[in-house]
Amino acid sequence: MARGTVRPLVVENTAAIRGDTVARPVATWLPATITAAVPLTERSRSLRLVVPGWRGNVPGQHVDIRLTAPDGYQAVRSYSLATSGPGEHIELAIDRLPDGEVSPYLVDVAEVGDKVEVRGPLGGWFVWRPGDPRPVQMIAGGSGVVPFVAMIRAREAAPAGNPFRLLYSVRSPAAAMYRDYLEHSPVGTTVNWIYTRNPPPGSSRPAGRLTSIDLDSHVIPVEQDPLTFVCGSTGFAERVSQMLIERGHPASMIRIERYGDSR
Amino acid sequence: MSGHLDGNSLAGPLSGTFRFDPTVAVGLCDTCGDARPLAASPVYGSAMGQIVRCARCDSVLLTHVQTPAGTYLSTQGLTWLRFASEADPRVTS
């Protein structure tokens, strides 16, 4: 293609380009109903939705949620799924952002029976496919743990398999999403905790953000060829992935998902 | 421009334009020759659409803009985009 020449393709009819007349395109917005809402921390909760026509998802995928105001104004945000597999029931976990437009509504206002629209499942990169034999290292910052809950649940459902490790960095025990589940040793997964502000009493590690020493202590070493997933804020994801690369992890074995301001 | 996201966030917006999940496709930067999945490239979004940049040299790789007249997809910074010839990974396992 000639440099500096921009020849945009105008897509007049996307259905025709997809050639997709039988299978429902993933771009379809599906009506969904909230069936359960469970507080996870002071500022987050999980929502279970029933989505007629949902075709299942693999662990690590996300959805877009669309809310429509009475005046027609629409807002779309992406949320990770904490569940995977077939069926029409999905679970999201939402962290309330202080200046958020959508998350305060989903955490504080929405009720069982309310309707939203869902597009997905989305994303084929930041996923773990059951059957993949590689050891899996997950490194989460704050609400970045949600897609890993889906992976750990899927690993737990597998009869046997590769080792899973989760390194979870949070401000305090009370700020940890899915803390009860993760503290009760899910089958197949080892969980290590990093507390950045208020560690529990008796904790040997002083409060502080995740360091290279923590990685050396808790992360599956390069020699075992782990697939390493990192999920958290942009700053967290970039810092951790940089430290991993400095420790010899090939970039091709690191998969990153970051939460930006727009969430 | 405020903070960016990564290419994982393209999956929803581009789902109406591509037949398969485009975020697992590998793009070759026409400027510096870096090759990586779109999912691992920085994405700058706005209400109009998305701009994907090269993670190494910051060149604009791909622009996706939705207008009332249609969807514009410009791949001006990509030499190619390689789609794996496997089944649609969006479908459940």
GROMACS .gro file of C-alpha atoms in nm, chain A residues 1-3 5-12 14-15 17-20 23 25-28 55-59 61-62 64 78 85-86 119 121-126 129-130 234 238 256-263, chain B residues 2-21 23-24 30-32 36-42 59 66 69-79 86 88-93:
model
  104
    1MET     CA    1   0.000   0.000   0.000
    2ALA     CA    2   0.135   0.342  -0.093
    3ARG     CA    3   0.256   0.545   0.199
    5THR     CA    4  -0.254   0.712   0.091
    6VAL     CA    5  -0.563   0.649   0.295
    7ARG     CA    6  -0.826   0.455   0.115
    8PRO     CA    7  -1.086   0.363   0.370
    9LEU     CA    8  -1.316   0.077   0.301
   10VAL     CA    9  -1.674   0.190   0.346
   11VAL     CA   10  -1.872  -0.098   0.482
   12GLU     CA   11  -2.225  -0.050   0.358
   14THR     CA   12  -2.168  -0.567   0.719
   15ALA     CA   13  -2.397  -0.871   0.715
   17ILE     CA   14  -1.943  -0.907   0.412
   18ARG     CA   15  -1.967  -1.157   0.694
   19GLY     CA   16  -2.160  -1.388   0.466
   20ASP     CA   17  -2.330  -1.485   0.784
   23ALA     CA   18  -2.521  -1.812   1.277
   25PRO     CA   19  -2.323  -1.256   1.451
   26VAL     CA   20  -2.148  -1.178   1.777
   27ALA     CA   21  -2.222  -0.809   1.720
   28THR     CA   22  -2.589  -0.864   1.804
   55ARG     CA   23  -2.388  -1.929   2.308
   56GLY     CA   24  -2.139  -1.981   2.587
   57ASN     CA   25  -1.787  -1.851   2.633
   58VAL     CA   26  -1.434  -1.956   2.716
   59PRO     CA   27  -1.263  -1.839   3.039
   61GLN     CA   28  -1.359  -1.342   2.763
   62HIS     CA   29  -1.555  -1.024   2.822
   64ASP     CA   30  -2.002  -0.523   2.638
   78SER     CA   31  -1.680  -0.373   2.881
   85GLY     CA   32  -1.897  -2.270   2.951
   86PRO     CA   33  -2.226  -2.336   2.776
  119ARG     CA   34  -2.287  -0.812   2.330
  121PRO     CA   35  -1.867  -1.323   2.407
  122LEU     CA   36  -1.576  -1.099   2.309
  123GLY     CA   37  -1.203  -1.143   2.274
  124GLY     CA   38  -1.007  -1.453   2.177
  125TRP     CA   39  -0.664  -1.344   2.300
  126PHE     CA   40  -0.684  -1.308   2.676
  129ARG     CA   41  -0.863  -2.289   2.675
  130PRO     CA   42  -0.929  -2.595   2.889
  234THR     CA   43  -0.265   0.026   3.283
  238GLU     CA   44   0.284  -0.226   3.222
  256ILE     CA   45  -0.210  -0.858   2.910
  257GLU     CA   46  -0.549  -0.705   2.969
  258ARG     CA   47  -0.562  -0.358   3.118
  259TYR     CA   48  -0.846  -0.156   3.257
  260GLY     CA   49  -0.842   0.199   3.129
  261ASP     CA   50  -1.015   0.514   3.242
  262SER     CA   51  -1.311   0.453   3.017
  263ARG     CA   52  -1.435   0.169   3.228
  265SER     CA   53  -0.612   1.034   2.818
  266GLY     CA   54  -0.501   0.678   2.889
  267HIS     CA   55  -0.522   0.406   2.633
  268LEU     CA   56  -0.662   0.057   2.642
  269ASP     CA   57  -0.522  -0.251   2.476
  270GLY     CA   58  -0.646  -0.432   2.171
  271ASN     CA   59  -0.865  -0.669   2.371
  272SER     CA   60  -1.109  -0.378   2.385
  273LEU     CA   61  -1.149  -0.386   2.005
  274ALA     CA   62  -1.341  -0.712   2.013
  275GLY     CA   63  -1.681  -0.553   2.071
  276PRO     CA   64  -1.651  -0.247   1.846
  277LEU     CA   65  -1.507  -0.447   1.555
  278SER     CA   66  -1.743  -0.741   1.594
  279GLY     CA   67  -1.985  -0.590   1.344
  280THR     CA   68  -1.717  -0.541   1.079
  281PHE     CA   69  -1.521  -0.867   1.084
  282ARG     CA   70  -1.645  -1.218   1.031
  283PHE     CA   71  -1.400  -1.354   1.292
  284ASP     CA   72  -1.254  -1.211   1.610
  286THR     CA   73  -0.817  -0.919   1.807
  287VAL     CA   74  -0.629  -1.248   1.762
  293ASP     CA   75   0.438  -0.104   0.782
  294THR     CA   76   0.669   0.146   0.951
  295CYS     CA   77   0.889  -0.062   1.180
  299ARG     CA   78   0.190  -0.880   1.710
  300PRO     CA   79  -0.178  -0.953   1.768
  301LEU     CA   80  -0.411  -0.655   1.764
  302ALA     CA   81  -0.505  -0.756   2.120
  303ALA     CA   82  -0.154  -0.662   2.231
  304SER     CA   83  -0.150  -0.322   2.060
  305PRO     CA   84  -0.248   0.004   2.232
  322SER     CA   85   0.254   0.458   1.421
  329GLN     CA   86  -1.859   0.456   1.268
  332ALA     CA   87  -2.309   0.690   0.637
  333GLY     CA   88  -2.127   0.367   0.719
  334THR     CA   89  -1.828   0.218   0.892
  335TYR     CA   90  -1.481   0.331   0.786
  336LEU     CA   91  -1.198   0.085   0.829
  337SER     CA   92  -0.856   0.217   0.738
  338THR     CA   93  -0.553  -0.011   0.758
  339GLN     CA   94  -0.304   0.248   0.637
  340GLY     CA   95  -0.027   0.153   0.879
  341LEU     CA   96  -0.046  -0.224   0.833
  342THR     CA   97   0.147  -0.419   0.572
  349GLU     CA   98  -0.878  -2.210   1.290
  351ASP     CA   99  -1.398  -1.912   1.539
  352PRO     CA  100  -1.255  -1.884   1.893
  353ARG     CA  101  -1.556  -1.685   2.006
  354VAL     CA  102  -1.765  -1.997   2.005
  355THR     CA  103  -1.783  -2.187   2.330
  356SER     CA  104  -1.548  -2.473   2.399
   0.00000   0.00000   0.00000
